Coordinates of C-alpha atoms in Angstrom, one line a residue:
M1 CA 32.8 -23.4 6.3
A2 CA 29.2 -24.7 6.5
T3 CA 27.8 -26.5 3.4
G4 CA 25.8 -24.1 1.0
L5 CA 27.1 -21.0 -0.9
T6 CA 30.9 -20.5 -0.8
L7 CA 31.9 -16.9 0.3
D8 CA 32.1 -15.9 -3.1
Q9 CA 28.8 -17.0 -3.7
L10 CA 27.4 -15.1 -0.6
R11 CA 29.0 -12.1 -2.0
L12 CA 27.2 -12.4 -5.3
D13 CA 24.1 -13.2 -3.6
A14 CA 24.3 -10.2 -1.1
E15 CA 25.1 -7.9 -4.0
Q16 CA 22.3 -9.3 -5.6
V17 CA 19.9 -8.7 -2.6
L18 CA 20.9 -5.1 -2.6
R19 CA 20.4 -4.5 -6.3
S20 CA 17.1 -5.9 -6.4
N21 CA 15.8 -4.1 -3.3
D22 CA 17.2 -0.8 -4.9
R23 CA 14.6 2.0 -5.5
G24 CA 17.0 4.5 -7.1
N25 CA 18.0 6.6 -4.1
W26 CA 16.9 4.0 -1.2
T27 CA 16.7 0.4 -0.8
R28 CA 13.5 -1.3 0.7
P29 CA 14.4 -3.9 3.7
S30 CA 12.9 -6.7 1.7
P31 CA 10.8 -7.2 -1.4
R32 CA 7.2 -7.7 0.0
L33 CA 7.2 -7.4 3.9
Y34 CA 8.9 -4.4 4.3
P35 CA 8.2 -2.3 1.0
H36 CA 9.0 1.3 2.4
Q37 CA 12.4 2.9 3.7
W38 CA 13.2 2.2 7.4
S39 CA 15.5 4.4 9.5
W40 CA 18.2 2.0 11.0
D41 CA 17.8 -0.5 8.3
S42 CA 18.9 2.3 5.7
A43 CA 21.9 2.9 7.9
F44 CA 23.3 -0.5 7.9
I45 CA 22.1 -1.1 4.0
A46 CA 24.5 2.0 3.5
I47 CA 27.4 0.2 4.7
G48 CA 26.6 -2.5 2.4
W49 CA 26.2 -0.2 -0.7
A50 CA 29.7 1.4 0.4
H51 CA 31.6 -1.9 -0.7
L52 CA 29.9 -1.4 -4.0
D53 CA 29.4 2.2 -4.8
P54 CA 30.5 4.7 -2.0
L55 CA 28.4 7.3 -3.5
R56 CA 25.4 5.2 -3.8
A57 CA 25.9 4.6 -0.2
I58 CA 25.9 8.2 0.6
G59 CA 22.5 8.5 -1.4
E60 CA 20.8 6.0 1.1
L61 CA 21.7 8.1 4.0
R62 CA 20.9 11.4 2.1
S63 CA 17.4 10.2 0.7
L64 CA 16.4 9.3 4.4
L65 CA 17.4 12.5 5.9
E66 CA 15.2 14.2 3.3
A67 CA 12.4 12.9 5.4
Q68 CA 13.7 14.2 8.7
W69 CA 11.5 16.1 10.7
E70 CA 12.2 20.0 11.5
T71 CA 12.6 19.1 15.0
G72 CA 15.6 16.9 14.0
M73 CA 13.8 13.5 14.4
I74 CA 14.5 10.8 12.1
P75 CA 11.3 9.2 11.5
H76 CA 11.4 5.4 11.6
I77 CA 9.6 4.9 8.3
A78 CA 9.6 6.9 5.3
F79 CA 6.7 5.6 3.2
D80 CA 6.8 5.2 -0.7
P81 CA 3.9 7.0 -2.2
D82 CA 4.1 4.6 -5.2
V83 CA 3.6 1.4 -2.9
D84 CA 0.0 0.3 -2.1
L85 CA -0.7 1.9 1.3
S86 CA -2.5 -1.2 2.5
A87 CA 0.6 -3.3 2.1
Y88 CA 2.2 -2.4 5.3
E89 CA 0.4 -1.8 8.6
P90 CA 0.3 0.9 10.4
G91 CA 0.4 3.0 7.1
P92 CA 0.7 6.9 6.9
N93 CA -2.9 7.5 7.5
R94 CA -2.7 5.8 11.0
W95 CA 0.4 8.1 11.9
A96 CA -1.2 11.2 11.0
S97 CA 2.3 13.1 10.8
A98 CA 1.1 15.5 8.3
G99 CA 2.1 18.9 9.6
H100 CA 5.2 17.5 11.3
A101 CA 6.9 15.5 8.5
P102 CA 8.5 17.6 5.7
P103 CA 5.9 18.7 3.1
E104 CA 4.7 16.1 0.6
R105 CA 6.5 13.2 2.4
L106 CA 4.7 10.5 4.3
T107 CA 6.4 9.3 7.5
S108 CA 5.8 7.5 10.8
A109 CA 6.0 9.6 14.0
I110 CA 8.5 7.4 16.1
C111 CA 12.3 6.8 15.5
Q112 CA 14.5 3.8 16.0
P113 CA 18.2 3.6 17.2
P114 CA 20.6 6.0 15.7
V115 CA 23.1 3.9 13.7
H116 CA 23.6 6.6 11.0
A117 CA 26.8 8.4 12.2
I118 CA 28.1 5.0 12.7
A119 CA 27.3 4.1 9.1
L120 CA 28.6 7.4 7.6
G121 CA 32.2 6.9 9.4
R122 CA 32.1 3.4 8.2
I123 CA 31.5 4.6 4.8
R124 CA 34.4 6.8 4.9
E125 CA 36.7 4.0 6.2
I126 CA 35.5 1.8 3.3
T127 CA 36.2 4.1 0.6
V128 CA 39.6 5.1 2.1
Q129 CA 40.5 1.5 1.9
S130 CA 39.1 0.4 -1.5
R131 CA 38.2 3.6 -3.5
P132 CA 40.8 6.4 -2.1
E133 CA 40.0 8.8 -5.5
L134 CA 36.4 9.2 -4.1
V135 CA 37.5 10.2 -0.5
A136 CA 37.4 14.0 -1.4
H137 CA 33.5 13.5 -2.7
I138 CA 32.6 11.4 0.6
D139 CA 34.3 14.1 2.7
E140 CA 32.0 16.8 0.9
A141 CA 28.9 14.7 1.6
I142 CA 30.2 14.5 5.2
A143 CA 30.2 18.2 5.4
E144 CA 26.6 18.3 3.7
L145 CA 24.9 15.6 6.0
Y146 CA 26.8 16.4 9.4
P147 CA 24.4 19.4 10.3
K148 CA 21.4 17.1 9.7
L149 CA 23.0 14.3 12.0
E150 CA 23.9 17.0 14.7
R151 CA 20.1 17.9 14.8
W152 CA 19.1 14.4 15.1
H153 CA 21.4 13.5 18.2
R154 CA 20.5 17.1 19.8
W155 CA 16.9 15.9 19.5
L156 CA 17.4 12.8 21.0
H157 CA 19.6 14.4 24.0
E158 CA 17.3 17.2 24.4
V159 CA 13.9 16.0 24.0
R160 CA 14.5 12.2 24.9
D161 CA 16.6 13.1 27.7
P162 CA 15.6 16.2 29.2
D163 CA 16.9 16.0 32.7
G164 CA 20.4 14.8 31.2
T165 CA 20.4 11.7 33.0
G166 CA 22.4 10.0 30.1
L167 CA 19.7 7.8 29.0
I168 CA 17.3 8.0 26.3
T169 CA 13.5 7.3 26.9
I170 CA 11.7 5.4 24.1
L171 CA 7.9 5.7 23.7
H172 CA 7.3 2.6 21.9
P173 CA 8.7 -0.8 21.6
W174 CA 9.2 -0.3 17.9
E175 CA 11.7 2.5 18.8
S176 CA 14.0 0.1 20.3
G177 CA 14.4 -1.8 17.0
L178 CA 13.8 -4.7 19.1
D179 CA 10.0 -4.8 19.1
N180 CA 8.8 -7.8 20.9
S181 CA 11.8 -8.4 23.2
P182 CA 11.0 -9.7 26.8
R183 CA 12.5 -6.4 27.9
W184 CA 9.2 -4.8 27.2
D185 CA 6.8 -7.5 28.3
E186 CA 6.3 -5.9 31.9
P187 CA 5.4 -2.3 31.0
L188 CA 3.5 -3.4 27.7
N189 CA 1.4 -5.8 29.8
A190 CA 0.3 -2.5 31.6
V191 CA -1.0 -0.9 28.3
G192 CA -4.3 -1.1 27.1
Q193 CA -5.2 -2.5 23.6
S194 CA -6.6 -0.8 20.6
T195 CA -10.4 -1.7 19.7
A196 CA -9.6 -0.4 15.9
C197 CA -9.6 -2.8 13.1
L198 CA -6.4 -4.9 13.2
E199 CA -4.7 -5.5 9.9
R200 CA -1.7 -7.9 9.7
P201 CA -0.3 -8.1 6.2
D202 CA 2.9 -9.0 7.6
L203 CA 1.1 -12.7 8.5
L204 CA 0.9 -13.2 4.8
E205 CA 4.6 -12.8 4.0
V206 CA 5.9 -15.4 6.3
S207 CA 5.5 -19.3 6.7
N208 CA 4.1 -19.2 10.2
S209 CA 2.7 -16.8 12.3
D210 CA 4.7 -17.8 15.4
E211 CA 7.7 -15.8 13.8
R212 CA 5.8 -12.6 14.3
P213 CA 4.3 -10.7 17.2
T214 CA 1.1 -11.9 18.5
N215 CA -2.2 -10.1 17.7
T216 CA -2.2 -8.8 21.5
E217 CA 1.0 -7.3 21.4
Y218 CA 0.1 -5.6 17.9
R219 CA -3.3 -4.1 19.4
R220 CA -1.1 -2.8 22.3
Y221 CA 1.4 -1.1 19.8
M222 CA -1.6 0.3 18.0
F223 CA -2.9 1.6 21.4
L224 CA 0.3 3.1 22.1
L225 CA 0.4 4.9 18.2
E226 CA -3.1 6.1 19.0
S227 CA -1.9 7.5 22.1
L228 CA 0.9 9.6 20.4
V229 CA -1.6 10.8 17.9
A230 CA -4.1 11.8 20.4
L231 CA -1.2 14.3 21.6
D232 CA -0.4 15.4 18.1
H233 CA 2.8 14.0 18.7
D234 CA 3.6 16.6 21.3
Q235 CA 6.9 15.2 22.9
S236 CA 7.0 17.0 26.1
A237 CA 3.5 15.8 26.8
A238 CA 4.3 12.3 25.9
M239 CA 7.4 12.3 28.1
E240 CA 5.3 13.0 31.1
T241 CA 1.8 11.1 30.2
H242 CA 2.4 8.6 27.8
P243 CA 1.5 5.0 28.8
F244 CA 4.9 3.5 27.7
R245 CA 8.2 5.2 28.8
A246 CA 11.1 3.4 29.1
A247 CA 14.7 4.5 29.6
D248 CA 16.4 1.9 27.0
V249 CA 20.0 1.0 27.6
F250 CA 20.6 -0.4 24.2
F251 CA 19.3 2.5 22.3
S252 CA 21.4 4.7 24.4
A253 CA 24.5 2.6 23.8
I254 CA 24.2 3.0 20.1
L255 CA 23.8 6.7 20.6
A256 CA 26.9 6.9 22.6
A257 CA 28.8 4.9 20.0
A258 CA 27.3 7.3 17.3
D259 CA 28.2 10.3 19.2
D260 CA 31.9 9.2 19.1
A261 CA 31.4 8.4 15.4
L262 CA 29.7 12.3 15.0
S263 CA 32.8 13.8 16.7
E264 CA 35.0 12.2 14.2
L265 CA 32.5 13.5 11.3
A266 CA 32.5 17.1 13.1
V267 CA 36.2 17.4 12.4
I268 CA 35.9 16.4 8.7
A269 CA 32.8 18.5 8.3
H270 CA 34.9 21.5 9.6
H271 CA 33.1 21.6 12.9
P272 CA 36.0 21.1 15.2
R273 CA 34.5 22.8 18.1
S274 CA 31.7 20.7 18.1
A275 CA 33.8 17.4 18.4
H276 CA 34.2 17.9 22.1
S277 CA 30.4 18.3 22.8
H278 CA 29.7 14.8 21.1
R279 CA 32.5 13.1 23.0
T280 CA 31.0 14.7 26.4
N281 CA 27.6 13.4 25.6
A282 CA 29.2 9.7 24.8
A283 CA 31.0 10.0 28.1
L284 CA 27.7 10.8 29.7
I285 CA 25.8 7.7 28.4
R286 CA 28.7 5.4 29.3
K287 CA 28.5 6.8 33.0
A288 CA 24.6 6.4 32.9
L289 CA 25.0 2.8 31.5
E290 CA 27.4 2.0 34.5
H291 CA 24.7 3.1 36.8
R292 CA 22.3 0.5 35.3
W293 CA 25.0 -2.4 35.9
D294 CA 22.9 -5.2 37.8
P295 CA 25.7 -7.4 39.3
E296 CA 23.5 -10.0 40.5
L297 CA 22.6 -10.8 36.7
S298 CA 25.8 -9.2 35.2
A299 CA 23.6 -7.4 32.7
C300 CA 22.7 -3.9 31.9
L301 CA 19.1 -3.1 32.7
D302 CA 16.3 -0.9 31.2
V303 CA 14.1 1.2 33.4
D304 CA 10.3 1.4 33.2
L305 CA 10.1 5.1 33.9
R306 CA 6.2 5.2 34.7
T307 CA 7.4 2.9 37.7
G308 CA 11.0 3.5 38.4
E309 CA 11.9 0.1 38.5
A310 CA 14.4 -1.7 36.8
L311 CA 13.3 -4.1 34.0
R312 CA 14.9 -7.3 35.0
S313 CA 15.2 -9.5 31.8
D314 CA 18.3 -11.1 30.6
T315 CA 18.2 -10.4 26.7
I316 CA 20.8 -9.0 24.1
A317 CA 20.4 -5.6 25.5
T318 CA 22.8 -6.7 28.4
F319 CA 25.8 -6.2 26.1
A320 CA 25.0 -2.6 25.5
P321 CA 28.2 -1.5 27.3
L322 CA 30.0 -3.7 24.4
I323 CA 28.8 -1.3 22.0
S324 CA 29.1 2.3 23.8
G325 CA 32.6 1.3 24.8
C326 CA 33.4 0.5 28.7
D327 CA 36.2 -0.2 30.9
L328 CA 38.3 -3.3 30.6
D329 CA 37.1 -5.2 33.6
R330 CA 33.4 -4.5 32.7
S331 CA 34.1 -5.7 29.1
A332 CA 35.9 -8.6 30.2
I333 CA 32.8 -9.8 32.3
L334 CA 30.7 -9.2 29.2
V335 CA 32.8 -11.0 26.8
E336 CA 32.6 -14.0 29.1
R337 CA 28.9 -13.8 29.3
L338 CA 28.5 -13.4 25.4
F339 CA 30.4 -16.7 24.8
G340 CA 29.0 -18.3 27.7
P341 CA 26.2 -20.8 28.2
S342 CA 23.4 -18.4 28.0
Y343 CA 24.2 -16.7 24.6
C344 CA 27.1 -18.1 21.9
G345 CA 28.2 -20.8 24.2
S346 CA 25.0 -22.5 24.5
P347 CA 25.5 -26.1 23.5
G348 CA 22.3 -26.2 21.6
L349 CA 23.0 -23.6 19.2
K350 CA 23.5 -24.3 15.5
W351 CA 25.9 -21.6 15.3
Q352 CA 28.0 -19.8 18.0
L353 CA 26.1 -16.5 17.6
P354 CA 24.1 -14.6 20.1
P355 CA 20.4 -15.0 20.2
S356 CA 18.4 -12.1 20.8
N357 CA 17.2 -13.5 24.6
A358 CA 19.1 -15.5 26.9
V359 CA 18.5 -19.2 25.7
T360 CA 18.4 -20.0 29.5
S361 CA 15.5 -17.4 29.9
P362 CA 11.9 -18.5 30.7
S363 CA 10.7 -16.2 28.0
F364 CA 13.1 -17.8 25.3
D365 CA 11.3 -18.6 22.1
S366 CA 13.7 -19.8 19.4
R367 CA 11.3 -18.6 16.4
A368 CA 9.6 -15.6 17.9
Y369 CA 11.1 -12.5 16.3
W370 CA 13.0 -10.7 19.1
R371 CA 12.4 -13.3 21.7
G372 CA 15.3 -15.6 20.7
P373 CA 16.3 -15.6 17.2
Q374 CA 19.7 -14.3 16.0
W375 CA 20.0 -11.3 13.6
A376 CA 22.9 -10.4 11.8
P377 CA 22.9 -6.6 12.2
I378 CA 22.7 -6.9 15.9
T379 CA 25.9 -9.3 15.6
W380 CA 27.4 -6.8 13.4
L381 CA 27.1 -4.0 16.1
L382 CA 28.6 -6.5 18.7
W383 CA 31.6 -7.2 16.4
W384 CA 31.8 -3.8 15.7
G385 CA 31.8 -2.8 19.2
L386 CA 34.3 -5.5 20.4
S387 CA 36.7 -4.5 17.4
R388 CA 37.0 -0.8 18.5
G389 CA 37.1 -1.9 22.1
G390 CA 40.4 -4.1 21.9
H391 CA 38.5 -7.8 21.6
G392 CA 39.8 -8.4 18.2
R393 CA 39.7 -12.3 18.7
S394 CA 36.2 -12.3 20.0
A395 CA 35.4 -10.1 17.3
E396 CA 36.6 -12.5 14.9
R397 CA 34.7 -15.3 16.4
L398 CA 31.5 -13.5 15.8
R399 CA 32.5 -12.6 12.1
T400 CA 33.3 -16.5 11.1
S401 CA 30.4 -17.6 12.8
A402 CA 28.3 -15.3 10.9
L403 CA 29.6 -16.1 7.5
D404 CA 29.2 -20.0 8.2
Q405 CA 25.7 -19.0 9.1
L406 CA 24.8 -16.9 6.2
S407 CA 26.6 -19.3 3.7
A408 CA 24.2 -21.8 4.9
V409 CA 20.7 -19.9 5.0
G410 CA 21.5 -17.1 2.8
C411 CA 20.2 -13.4 3.2
V412 CA 17.1 -14.1 5.6
E413 CA 15.7 -11.7 8.0
Y414 CA 16.7 -13.9 11.1
V415 CA 17.4 -17.2 12.2
D416 CA 16.2 -20.1 14.4
P417 CA 19.4 -20.4 16.7
L418 CA 18.7 -24.1 17.6
T419 CA 17.5 -25.5 14.1
G420 CA 19.2 -23.0 12.0
D421 CA 16.3 -22.2 9.9
G422 CA 16.0 -19.1 8.1
L423 CA 13.0 -17.3 9.3
G424 CA 11.1 -13.7 8.5
S425 CA 11.5 -12.5 5.0
R426 CA 13.9 -13.5 2.4
S427 CA 16.4 -11.2 0.3
Q428 CA 16.6 -8.9 3.6
S429 CA 19.0 -6.0 2.8
W430 CA 20.4 -5.2 5.9
T431 CA 21.5 -9.0 6.4
A432 CA 23.2 -8.8 3.2
A433 CA 25.0 -5.2 3.8
V434 CA 26.6 -6.5 6.8
A435 CA 27.2 -9.6 5.0
L436 CA 29.5 -7.8 2.6
D437 CA 31.1 -5.7 5.4
W438 CA 32.1 -8.9 6.7
L439 CA 33.0 -10.3 3.3
A440 CA 35.3 -7.3 2.8
Q441 CA 37.3 -8.2 6.0
E442 CA 37.9 -11.6 4.6
S443 CA 39.4 -10.4 1.5
S444 CA 41.8 -8.0 3.6
K445 CA 43.0 -10.8 5.4

């Protein structure tokens, strides 16, 4: 174990992070940099809360789903009206989501990866193991929340994959969750730049601007936002004309795993007939991911839907099939790559954990957000995927290395894989949440 916090101290620290960021029925990702509610953050955060208070964990998801649009989309940000809206950009005025968001709710107008059904299933597993007297209450909550999650998944399958290809289209790099990943360099460089006044309050909350996306990237992000607003968030029109459209293999893989989770939740929620359709959707995605396999790179590749060309980059998205589930031959290749010299096995890494971009890639930058740093929630997704895919020993390698890292750096947003420096914001809730889940595995050994 690395010097720094003991496991017991890490547990206390992670719990304190969640409690200090608790806003009553939802949790801010961090005290200053992210003062609102983020969609996939809250899914991971709910898993952490389940180890402290399963009913509070349910409340985390319930509060997020209160911001769900009538269409079924879960927006990636639900803004806190009690926070100075200049504290984060782009704020709700830029998104112009009134008339789409629920009445009196301020939201963004794009989405993030659908981890929510996975989180709800994990909450139940944790409750069964640690608080069996609450399982009936959790099952009642599953029956309540299942219809909303079903609408969310249906929206993704029908609106973001209208041709039934099995791959989900994203309309903004932020929807991928991996904002400035090199995956998006090529299509993003073809996008114009906003001429509106650019506010960057995020740069005030980090020690160095090289830890965040560049101003040029932000101007392109804002250009895409303005394009969606100009269409009044018409998804059908955006799917045809929007200047950024990409088939995202990592997002799709998470949806496949979430569809599997939703099929199990459907049975608990007394919708057994729906379970089959969720499994069918998951199988369609897995088949589509197989078609996106590039044997030369041994990677699963995204597609630029404006050009029809594969986006040939070697990033963490390579390992999408380990999250969705895949056959043993494919998973064996991917596990070997994961622990090989481009990723966890690189001799220069402080901890053997997956960087967000291959260390051997020309675009690798150990400090620049999603262009190289290690992120605990992404490690959690791979750990969880390996565990359910029968690769328990490999999953355990990730878990123990992750606890080593977090014991040394604490609940930071992300980590420089070469120096081991904690980067981004401190007291990051989703990092604390996955730490609590990993620590629970330690306790059960």
